[in-house]
């Protein structure tokens, strides 16, 4: 495995900035759902690190569940617009206040597909919280209720986001220098 220092272009969002903003989001969400219980739905695998930090800033009762979708092949950097649900929720969401937790909204196809899928199950409410928004790449409009950071159109990694499944554990968000990055054979 290549050491990330070799292809890191810049640290786009340092750890402290991420943690500060996530604490703010947790506070905002807790105020908005005051007096209610919130069901957080995390999209695997990229959203896991964000979810884990976010829930520790919630002051309202909450439950979590997970689902997985695929939209990219390994090595592919463009969305196909075709999103498949590969792992479904374990709990029924009928009549629950749900918040979808995502790492990044890029073209918007993933969130659009997941929202459509979840609405058929009639949650009481359904909102979207994304850590990152690559707004200029949007191909399909999706509602974003909570957003950590709007970022430029650059491929990023770390803090849950992978490069060919690696580097999710890094505590910051970095951008990739594509000339220096060598995907494993
Ligand atoms: P969308 O369907 O195009 O909005 O893509 C969303 C998904 O693509 C995210 O959940 C990520 O898994 C992946 N993705 C998009 N941009 C990046 C990136 O810069 N780094 C890592 N993963 C990304
Ligand atoms: Mg993802």
PDB file of N, CA, C and O in Angstrom, residues 73-142:
ATOM      1  N   UNK A  73     -17.371   1.424  -9.523  1.00  0.00           N
ATOM      2  CA  UNK A  73     -16.518   0.240  -9.527  1.00  0.00           C
ATOM      3  C   UNK A  73     -15.178   0.649  -8.965  1.00  0.00           C
ATOM      4  O   UNK A  73     -14.854   1.829  -8.965  1.00  0.00           O
ATOM      5  N   UNK A  74     -14.378  -0.299  -8.475  1.00  0.00           N
ATOM      6  CA  UNK A  74     -13.049   0.038  -7.968  1.00  0.00           C
ATOM      7  C   UNK A  74     -12.236   0.666  -9.098  1.00  0.00           C
ATOM      8  O   UNK A  74     -12.241   0.189 -10.218  1.00  0.00           O
ATOM      9  N   UNK A  75     -11.608   1.784  -8.801  1.00  0.00           N
ATOM     10  CA  UNK A  75     -10.802   2.456  -9.821  1.00  0.00           C
ATOM     11  C   UNK A  75     -11.598   3.486 -10.599  1.00  0.00           C
ATOM     12  O   UNK A  75     -11.043   4.427 -11.128  1.00  0.00           O
ATOM     13  N   UNK A  76     -12.911   3.324 -10.641  1.00  0.00           N
ATOM     14  CA  UNK A  76     -13.728   4.280 -11.395  1.00  0.00           C
ATOM     15  C   UNK A  76     -13.896   5.558 -10.579  1.00  0.00           C
ATOM     16  O   UNK A  76     -14.072   5.516  -9.385  1.00  0.00           O
ATOM     17  N   UNK A  77     -13.864   6.691 -11.236  1.00  0.00           N
ATOM     18  CA  UNK A  77     -13.984   7.963 -10.526  1.00  0.00           C
ATOM     19  C   UNK A  77     -15.249   8.714 -10.941  1.00  0.00           C
ATOM     20  O   UNK A  77     -15.516   9.788 -10.494  1.00  0.00           O
ATOM     21  N   UNK A  78     -15.993   8.164 -11.855  1.00  0.00           N
ATOM     22  CA  UNK A  78     -17.211   8.823 -12.309  1.00  0.00           C
ATOM     23  C   UNK A  78     -18.403   8.005 -11.866  1.00  0.00           C
ATOM     24  O   UNK A  78     -18.354   6.793 -11.882  1.00  0.00           O
ATOM     25  N   UNK A  79     -19.453   8.685 -11.489  1.00  0.00           N
ATOM     26  CA  UNK A  79     -20.656   7.967 -11.130  1.00  0.00           C
ATOM     27  C   UNK A  79     -21.306   7.449 -12.406  1.00  0.00           C
ATOM     28  O   UNK A  79     -21.153   8.024 -13.479  1.00  0.00           O
ATOM     29  N   UNK A  80     -21.998   6.323 -12.295  1.00  0.00           N
ATOM     30  CA  UNK A  80     -22.646   5.761 -13.470  1.00  0.00           C
ATOM     31  C   UNK A  80     -24.094   6.226 -13.555  1.00  0.00           C
ATOM     32  O   UNK A  80     -24.738   6.064 -14.575  1.00  0.00           O
ATOM     33  N   UNK A  81     -24.585   6.779 -12.434  1.00  0.00           N
ATOM     34  CA  UNK A  81     -25.997   7.131 -12.396  1.00  0.00           C
ATOM     35  C   UNK A  81     -26.845   5.921 -12.045  1.00  0.00           C
ATOM     36  O   UNK A  81     -28.027   6.033 -11.784  1.00  0.00           O
ATOM     37  N   UNK A  82     -26.210   4.748 -12.022  1.00  0.00           N
ATOM     38  CA  UNK A  82     -26.929   3.517 -11.646  1.00  0.00           C
ATOM     39  C   UNK A  82     -26.534   3.158 -10.223  1.00  0.00           C
ATOM     40  O   UNK A  82     -25.381   2.914  -9.934  1.00  0.00           O
ATOM     41  N   UNK A  83     -27.517   3.169  -9.351  1.00  0.00           N
ATOM     42  CA  UNK A  83     -27.239   2.905  -7.947  1.00  0.00           C
ATOM     43  C   UNK A  83     -28.046   1.685  -7.524  1.00  0.00           C
ATOM     44  O   UNK A  83     -29.239   1.605  -7.786  1.00  0.00           O
ATOM     45  N   UNK A  84     -27.382   0.752  -6.907  1.00  0.00           N
ATOM     46  CA  UNK A  84     -28.032  -0.484  -6.491  1.00  0.00           C
ATOM     47  C   UNK A  84     -27.994  -0.604  -4.975  1.00  0.00           C
ATOM     48  O   UNK A  84     -26.965  -0.332  -4.362  1.00  0.00           O
ATOM     49  N   UNK A  85     -29.106  -0.992  -4.353  1.00  0.00           N
ATOM     50  CA  UNK A  85     -29.120  -1.237  -2.913  1.00  0.00           C
ATOM     51  C   UNK A  85     -28.569  -2.648  -2.701  1.00  0.00           C
ATOM     52  O   UNK A  85     -29.120  -3.615  -3.217  1.00  0.00           O
ATOM     53  N   UNK A  86     -27.472  -2.759  -1.952  1.00  0.00           N
ATOM     54  CA  UNK A  86     -26.851  -4.073  -1.764  1.00  0.00           C
ATOM     55  C   UNK A  86     -27.031  -4.611  -0.351  1.00  0.00           C
ATOM     56  O   UNK A  86     -26.786  -5.779  -0.091  1.00  0.00           O
ATOM     57  N   UNK A  87     -27.428  -3.736   0.563  1.00  0.00           N
ATOM     58  CA  UNK A  87     -27.643  -4.176   1.946  1.00  0.00           C
ATOM     59  C   UNK A  87     -28.757  -3.314   2.507  1.00  0.00           C
ATOM     60  O   UNK A  87     -28.651  -2.089   2.531  1.00  0.00           O
ATOM     61  N   UNK A  88     -29.819  -3.965   2.943  1.00  0.00           N
ATOM     62  CA  UNK A  88     -31.009  -3.227   3.370  1.00  0.00           C
ATOM     63  C   UNK A  88     -30.985  -2.983   4.885  1.00  0.00           C
ATOM     64  O   UNK A  88     -30.229  -3.615   5.622  1.00  0.00           O
ATOM     65  N   UNK A  89     -31.831  -2.066   5.311  1.00  0.00           N
ATOM     66  CA  UNK A  89     -31.970  -1.756   6.734  1.00  0.00           C
ATOM     67  C   UNK A  89     -32.422  -2.992   7.505  1.00  0.00           C
ATOM     68  O   UNK A  89     -33.103  -3.853   6.961  1.00  0.00           O
ATOM     69  N   UNK A  90     -32.083  -3.025   8.779  1.00  0.00           N
ATOM     70  CA  UNK A  90     -32.513  -4.134   9.630  1.00  0.00           C
ATOM     71  C   UNK A  90     -33.850  -3.810  10.297  1.00  0.00           C
ATOM     72  O   UNK A  90     -34.577  -4.696  10.698  1.00  0.00           O
ATOM     73  N   UNK A  91     -34.145  -2.504  10.425  1.00  0.00           N
ATOM     74  CA  UNK A  91     -35.352  -2.110  11.151  1.00  0.00           C
ATOM     75  C   UNK A  91     -36.334  -1.392  10.231  1.00  0.00           C
ATOM     76  O   UNK A  91     -35.915  -0.635   9.344  1.00  0.00           O
ATOM     77  N   UNK A  92     -37.623  -1.628  10.453  1.00  0.00           N
ATOM     78  CA  UNK A  92     -38.668  -0.957   9.703  1.00  0.00           C
ATOM     79  C   UNK A  92     -38.677   0.532  10.071  1.00  0.00           C
ATOM     80  O   UNK A  92     -38.559   0.869  11.246  1.00  0.00           O
ATOM     81  N   UNK A  93     -38.819   1.408   9.088  1.00  0.00           N
ATOM     82  CA  UNK A  93     -38.762   2.849   9.382  1.00  0.00           C
ATOM     83  C   UNK A  93     -40.134   3.515   9.360  1.00  0.00           C
ATOM     84  O   UNK A  93     -40.234   4.735   9.482  1.00  0.00           O
ATOM     85  N   UNK A  94     -41.190   2.726   9.220  1.00  0.00           N
ATOM     86  CA  UNK A  94     -42.539   3.286   9.183  1.00  0.00           C
ATOM     87  C   UNK A  94     -42.776   4.179  10.401  1.00  0.00           C
ATOM     88  O   UNK A  94     -42.531   3.784  11.536  1.00  0.00           O
ATOM     89  N   UNK A  95     -43.213   5.423  10.143  1.00  0.00           N
ATOM     90  CA  UNK A  95     -43.580   6.377  11.190  1.00  0.00           C
ATOM     91  C   UNK A  95     -42.404   6.870  12.049  1.00  0.00           C
ATOM     92  O   UNK A  95     -42.608   7.454  13.112  1.00  0.00           O
ATOM     93  N   UNK A  96     -41.182   6.640  11.610  1.00  0.00           N
ATOM     94  CA  UNK A  96     -40.023   7.144  12.364  1.00  0.00           C
ATOM     95  C   UNK A  96     -39.501   8.442  11.744  1.00  0.00           C
ATOM     96  O   UNK A  96     -39.619   8.649  10.533  1.00  0.00           O
ATOM     97  N   UNK A  97     -38.924   9.301  12.596  1.00  0.00           N
ATOM     98  CA  UNK A  97     -38.213  10.483  12.100  1.00  0.00           C
ATOM     99  C   UNK A  97     -36.816  10.031  11.702  1.00  0.00           C
ATOM    100  O   UNK A  97     -36.005   9.671  12.556  1.00  0.00           O
ATOM    101  N   UNK A  98     -36.543  10.048  10.400  1.00  0.00           N
ATOM    102  CA  UNK A  98     -35.291   9.484   9.895  1.00  0.00           C
ATOM    103  C   UNK A  98     -34.365  10.567   9.362  1.00  0.00           C
ATOM    104  O   UNK A  98     -34.805  11.549   8.746  1.00  0.00           O
ATOM    105  N   UNK A  99     -33.091  10.350   9.576  1.00  0.00           N
ATOM    106  CA  UNK A  99     -32.063  11.243   9.023  1.00  0.00           C
ATOM    107  C   UNK A  99     -31.023  10.381   8.318  1.00  0.00           C
ATOM    108  O   UNK A  99     -30.382   9.526   8.935  1.00  0.00           O
ATOM    109  N   UNK A 100     -30.892  10.620   7.034  1.00  0.00           N
ATOM    110  CA  UNK A 100     -29.920   9.894   6.220  1.00  0.00           C
ATOM    111  C   UNK A 100     -28.553  10.541   6.417  1.00  0.00           C
ATOM    112  O   UNK A 100     -28.414  11.755   6.267  1.00  0.00           O
ATOM    113  N   UNK A 101     -27.551   9.747   6.741  1.00  0.00           N
ATOM    114  CA  UNK A 101     -26.212  10.280   7.002  1.00  0.00           C
ATOM    115  C   UNK A 101     -25.251   9.783   5.922  1.00  0.00           C
ATOM    116  O   UNK A 101     -25.026   8.585   5.783  1.00  0.00           O
ATOM    117  N   UNK A 102     -24.701  10.729   5.164  1.00  0.00           N
ATOM    118  CA  UNK A 102     -23.832  10.383   4.034  1.00  0.00           C
ATOM    119  C   UNK A 102     -22.479  11.069   4.192  1.00  0.00           C
ATOM    120  O   UNK A 102     -22.375  12.117   4.830  1.00  0.00           O
ATOM    121  N   UNK A 103     -21.464  10.489   3.580  1.00  0.00           N
ATOM    122  CA  UNK A 103     -20.148  11.120   3.603  1.00  0.00           C
ATOM    123  C   UNK A 103     -20.083  12.293   2.629  1.00  0.00           C
ATOM    124  O   UNK A 103     -19.621  13.371   2.962  1.00  0.00           O
ATOM    125  N   UNK A 104     -20.577  12.055   1.396  1.00  0.00           N
ATOM    126  CA  UNK A 104     -20.428  13.089   0.366  1.00  0.00           C
ATOM    127  C   UNK A 104     -21.541  12.976  -0.668  1.00  0.00           C
ATOM    128  O   UNK A 104     -21.944  11.872  -1.025  1.00  0.00           O
ATOM    129  N   UNK A 105     -22.054  14.111  -1.087  1.00  0.00           N
ATOM    130  CA  UNK A 105     -22.996  14.134  -2.205  1.00  0.00           C
ATOM    131  C   UNK A 105     -22.256  14.720  -3.397  1.00  0.00           C
ATOM    132  O   UNK A 105     -21.730  15.832  -3.327  1.00  0.00           O
ATOM    133  N   UNK A 106     -22.214  13.935  -4.464  1.00  0.00           N
ATOM    134  CA  UNK A 106     -21.441  14.299  -5.649  1.00  0.00           C
ATOM    135  C   UNK A 106     -22.443  14.556  -6.780  1.00  0.00           C
ATOM    136  O   UNK A 106     -23.046  15.621  -6.835  1.00  0.00           O
ATOM    137  N   UNK A 107     -22.683  13.591  -7.655  1.00  0.00           N
ATOM    138  CA  UNK A 107     -23.693  13.785  -8.701  1.00  0.00           C
ATOM    139  C   UNK A 107     -25.097  13.902  -8.105  1.00  0.00           C
ATOM    140  O   UNK A 107     -25.970  14.531  -8.682  1.00  0.00           O
ATOM    141  N   UNK A 108     -25.301  13.261  -6.952  1.00  0.00           N
ATOM    142  CA  UNK A 108     -26.614  13.279  -6.313  1.00  0.00           C
ATOM    143  C   UNK A 108     -27.410  11.993  -6.545  1.00  0.00           C
ATOM    144  O   UNK A 108     -28.431  11.771  -5.900  1.00  0.00           O
ATOM    145  N   UNK A 109     -26.940  11.136  -7.456  1.00  0.00           N
ATOM    146  CA  UNK A 109     -27.706   9.926  -7.790  1.00  0.00           C
ATOM    147  C   UNK A 109     -27.872   8.983  -6.598  1.00  0.00           C
ATOM    148  O   UNK A 109     -28.931   8.377  -6.436  1.00  0.00           O
ATOM    149  N   UNK A 110     -26.840   8.846  -5.781  1.00  0.00           N
ATOM    150  CA  UNK A 110     -26.942   7.925  -4.644  1.00  0.00           C
ATOM    151  C   UNK A 110     -28.061   8.369  -3.709  1.00  0.00           C
ATOM    152  O   UNK A 110     -28.973   7.588  -3.396  1.00  0.00           O
ATOM    153  N   UNK A 111     -28.004   9.625  -3.271  1.00  0.00           N
ATOM    154  CA  UNK A 111     -29.013  10.134  -2.339  1.00  0.00           C
ATOM    155  C   UNK A 111     -30.407  10.108  -2.980  1.00  0.00           C
ATOM    156  O   UNK A 111     -31.378   9.719  -2.336  1.00  0.00           O
ATOM    157  N   UNK A 112     -30.496  10.491  -4.227  1.00  0.00           N
ATOM    158  CA  UNK A 112     -31.793  10.514  -4.904  1.00  0.00           C
ATOM    159  C   UNK A 112     -32.406   9.122  -4.911  1.00  0.00           C
ATOM    160  O   UNK A 112     -33.596   8.949  -4.608  1.00  0.00           O
ATOM    161  N   UNK A 113     -31.605   8.114  -5.226  1.00  0.00           N
ATOM    162  CA  UNK A 113     -32.103   6.739  -5.292  1.00  0.00           C
ATOM    163  C   UNK A 113     -32.505   6.239  -3.908  1.00  0.00           C
ATOM    164  O   UNK A 113     -33.555   5.622  -3.737  1.00  0.00           O
ATOM    165  N   UNK A 114     -31.652   6.515  -2.915  1.00  0.00           N
ATOM    166  CA  UNK A 114     -31.928   6.046  -1.555  1.00  0.00           C
ATOM    167  C   UNK A 114     -33.187   6.722  -1.000  1.00  0.00           C
ATOM    168  O   UNK A 114     -34.029   6.072  -0.380  1.00  0.00           O
ATOM    169  N   UNK A 115     -33.355   8.008  -1.247  1.00  0.00           N
ATOM    170  CA  UNK A 115     -34.540   8.719  -0.763  1.00  0.00           C
ATOM    171  C   UNK A 115     -35.813   8.124  -1.355  1.00  0.00           C
ATOM    172  O   UNK A 115     -36.800   7.896  -0.652  1.00  0.00           O
ATOM    173  N   UNK A 116     -35.754   7.869  -2.642  1.00  0.00           N
ATOM    174  CA  UNK A 116     -36.914   7.312  -3.336  1.00  0.00           C
ATOM    175  C   UNK A 116     -37.275   5.944  -2.736  1.00  0.00           C
ATOM    176  O   UNK A 116     -38.435   5.650  -2.447  1.00  0.00           O
ATOM    177  N   UNK A 117     -36.247   5.146  -2.506  1.00  0.00           N
ATOM    178  CA  UNK A 117     -36.391   3.807  -1.932  1.00  0.00           C
ATOM    179  C   UNK A 117     -36.987   3.880  -0.518  1.00  0.00           C
ATOM    180  O   UNK A 117     -37.908   3.146  -0.171  1.00  0.00           O
ATOM    181  N   UNK A 118     -36.480   4.799   0.303  1.00  0.00           N
ATOM    182  CA  UNK A 118     -36.931   4.879   1.699  1.00  0.00           C
ATOM    183  C   UNK A 118     -38.341   5.452   1.823  1.00  0.00           C
ATOM    184  O   UNK A 118     -39.095   5.076   2.712  1.00  0.00           O
ATOM    185  N   UNK A 119     -38.683   6.363   0.922  1.00  0.00           N
ATOM    186  CA  UNK A 119     -40.018   6.987   0.994  1.00  0.00           C
ATOM    187  C   UNK A 119     -41.135   5.977   0.808  1.00  0.00           C
ATOM    188  O   UNK A 119     -42.224   6.155   1.345  1.00  0.00           O
ATOM    189  N   UNK A 120     -40.853   4.903   0.078  1.00  0.00           N
ATOM    190  CA  UNK A 120     -41.886   3.879  -0.145  1.00  0.00           C
ATOM    191  C   UNK A 120     -42.267   3.195   1.169  1.00  0.00           C
ATOM    192  O   UNK A 120     -43.276   2.510   1.251  1.00  0.00           O
ATOM    193  N   UNK A 121     -41.434   3.382   2.202  1.00  0.00           N
ATOM    194  CA  UNK A 121     -41.710   2.735   3.498  1.00  0.00           C
ATOM    195  C   UNK A 121     -42.375   3.677   4.496  1.00  0.00           C
ATOM    196  O   UNK A 121     -42.551   3.338   5.646  1.00  0.00           O
ATOM    197  N   UNK A 122     -42.681   4.876   4.026  1.00  0.00           N
ATOM    198  CA  UNK A 122     -43.433   5.851   4.814  1.00  0.00           C
ATOM    199  C   UNK A 122     -42.881   6.175   6.193  1.00  0.00           C
ATOM    200  O   UNK A 122     -43.558   5.998   7.205  1.00  0.00           O
ATOM    201  N   UNK A 123     -41.656   6.682   6.253  1.00  0.00           N
ATOM    202  CA  UNK A 123     -41.172   7.217   7.526  1.00  0.00           C
ATOM    203  C   UNK A 123     -42.006   8.451   7.874  1.00  0.00           C
ATOM    204  O   UNK A 123     -42.623   9.053   6.993  1.00  0.00           O
ATOM    205  N   UNK A 124     -42.012   8.843   9.161  1.00  0.00           N
ATOM    206  CA  UNK A 124     -42.763  10.045   9.546  1.00  0.00           C
ATOM    207  C   UNK A 124     -42.120  11.263   8.878  1.00  0.00           C
ATOM    208  O   UNK A 124     -42.796  12.146   8.371  1.00  0.00           O
ATOM    209  N   UNK A 125     -40.789  11.304   8.889  1.00  0.00           N
ATOM    210  CA  UNK A 125     -40.067  12.365   8.188  1.00  0.00           C
ATOM    211  C   UNK A 125     -38.740  11.778   7.721  1.00  0.00           C
ATOM    212  O   UNK A 125     -38.275  10.761   8.244  1.00  0.00           O
ATOM    213  N   UNK A 126     -38.156  12.438   6.715  1.00  0.00           N
ATOM    214  CA  UNK A 126     -36.909  11.927   6.141  1.00  0.00           C
ATOM    215  C   UNK A 126     -36.064  13.114   5.691  1.00  0.00           C
ATOM    216  O   UNK A 126     -36.464  13.857   4.799  1.00  0.00           O
ATOM    217  N   UNK A 127     -34.927  13.307   6.366  1.00  0.00           N
ATOM    218  CA  UNK A 127     -34.032  14.407   6.003  1.00  0.00           C
ATOM    219  C   UNK A 127     -32.643  13.877   5.676  1.00  0.00           C
ATOM    220  O   UNK A 127     -32.348  12.709   5.925  1.00  0.00           O
ATOM    221  N   UNK A 128     -31.817  14.758   5.127  1.00  0.00           N
ATOM    222  CA  UNK A 128     -30.481  14.360   4.672  1.00  0.00           C
ATOM    223  C   UNK A 128     -29.412  15.178   5.376  1.00  0.00           C
ATOM    224  O   UNK A 128     -29.513  16.405   5.455  1.00  0.00           O
ATOM    225  N   UNK A 129     -28.399  14.477   5.882  1.00  0.00           N
ATOM    226  CA  UNK A 129     -27.237  15.134   6.480  1.00  0.00           C
ATOM    227  C   UNK A 129     -25.989  14.605   5.788  1.00  0.00           C
ATOM    228  O   UNK A 129     -25.711  13.406   5.833  1.00  0.00           O
ATOM    229  N   UNK A 130     -25.253  15.470   5.126  1.00  0.00           N
ATOM    230  CA  UNK A 130     -24.016  15.039   4.478  1.00  0.00           C
ATOM    231  C   UNK A 130     -22.835  15.821   5.035  1.00  0.00           C
ATOM    232  O   UNK A 130     -22.958  17.013   5.321  1.00  0.00           O
ATOM    233  N   UNK A 131     -21.730  15.136   5.214  1.00  0.00           N
ATOM    234  CA  UNK A 131     -20.542  15.830   5.692  1.00  0.00           C
ATOM    235  C   UNK A 131     -20.014  16.765   4.607  1.00  0.00           C
ATOM    236  O   UNK A 131     -19.693  17.912   4.875  1.00  0.00           O
ATOM    237  N   UNK A 132     -19.949  16.246   3.357  1.00  0.00           N
ATOM    238  CA  UNK A 132     -19.376  17.028   2.265  1.00  0.00           C
ATOM    239  C   UNK A 132     -20.364  17.159   1.114  1.00  0.00           C
ATOM    240  O   UNK A 132     -21.128  16.235   0.841  1.00  0.00           O
ATOM    241  N   UNK A 133     -20.310  18.287   0.459  1.00  0.00           N
ATOM    242  CA  UNK A 133     -21.157  18.537  -0.699  1.00  0.00           C
ATOM    243  C   UNK A 133     -20.280  19.066  -1.823  1.00  0.00           C
ATOM    244  O   UNK A 133     -19.733  20.158  -1.734  1.00  0.00           O
ATOM    245  N   UNK A 134     -20.145  18.247  -2.904  1.00  0.00           N
ATOM    246  CA  UNK A 134     -19.424  18.719  -4.096  1.00  0.00           C
ATOM    247  C   UNK A 134     -20.479  19.331  -5.013  1.00  0.00           C
ATOM    248  O   UNK A 134     -20.861  18.753  -6.030  1.00  0.00           O
ATOM    249  N   UNK A 135     -20.949  20.524  -4.613  1.00  0.00           N
ATOM    250  CA  UNK A 135     -22.137  21.120  -5.219  1.00  0.00           C
ATOM    251  C   UNK A 135     -22.025  21.289  -6.734  1.00  0.00           C
ATOM    252  O   UNK A 135     -22.991  21.067  -7.463  1.00  0.00           O
ATOM    253  N   UNK A 136     -20.840  21.661  -7.222  1.00  0.00           N
ATOM    254  CA  UNK A 136     -20.740  21.949  -8.661  1.00  0.00           C
ATOM    255  C   UNK A 136     -20.820  20.699  -9.539  1.00  0.00           C
ATOM    256  O   UNK A 136     -20.947  20.808 -10.753  1.00  0.00           O
ATOM    257  N   UNK A 137     -20.789  19.526  -8.929  1.00  0.00           N
ATOM    258  CA  UNK A 137     -20.884  18.280  -9.699  1.00  0.00           C
ATOM    259  C   UNK A 137     -22.314  17.743  -9.798  1.00  0.00           C
ATOM    260  O   UNK A 137     -22.548  16.706 -10.427  1.00  0.00           O
ATOM    261  N   UNK A 138     -23.254  18.429  -9.193  1.00  0.00           N
ATOM    262  CA  UNK A 138     -24.610  17.905  -9.102  1.00  0.00           C
ATOM    263  C   UNK A 138     -25.228  17.696 -10.474  1.00  0.00           C
ATOM    264  O   UNK A 138     -25.176  18.561 -11.335  1.00  0.00           O
ATOM    265  N   UNK A 139     -25.794  16.494 -10.684  1.00  0.00           N
ATOM    266  CA  UNK A 139     -26.493  16.192 -11.936  1.00  0.00           C
ATOM    267  C   UNK A 139     -27.983  16.048 -11.713  1.00  0.00           C
ATOM    268  O   UNK A 139     -28.778  16.175 -12.628  1.00  0.00           O
ATOM    269  N   UNK A 140     -28.345  15.720 -10.468  1.00  0.00           N
ATOM    270  CA  UNK A 140     -29.763  15.597 -10.135  1.00  0.00           C
ATOM    271  C   UNK A 140     -29.972  16.327  -8.808  1.00  0.00           C
ATOM    272  O   UNK A 140     -29.174  16.162  -7.881  1.00  0.00           O
ATOM    273  N   UNK A 141     -30.990  17.152  -8.754  1.00  0.00           N
ATOM    274  CA  UNK A 141     -31.215  17.955  -7.548  1.00  0.00           C
ATOM    275  C   UNK A 141     -31.683  17.083  -6.389  1.00  0.00           C
ATOM    276  O   UNK A 141     -32.569  16.257  -6.542  1.00  0.00           O
ATOM    277  N   UNK A 142     -31.049  17.247  -5.252  1.00  0.00           N
ATOM    278  CA  UNK A 142     -31.460  16.511  -4.052  1.00  0.00           C
ATOM    279  C   UNK A 142     -31.524  17.489  -2.883  1.00  0.00           C
ATOM    280  O   UNK A 142     -30.742  18.432  -2.815  1.00  0.00           O
TER     281      UNK A 142
END
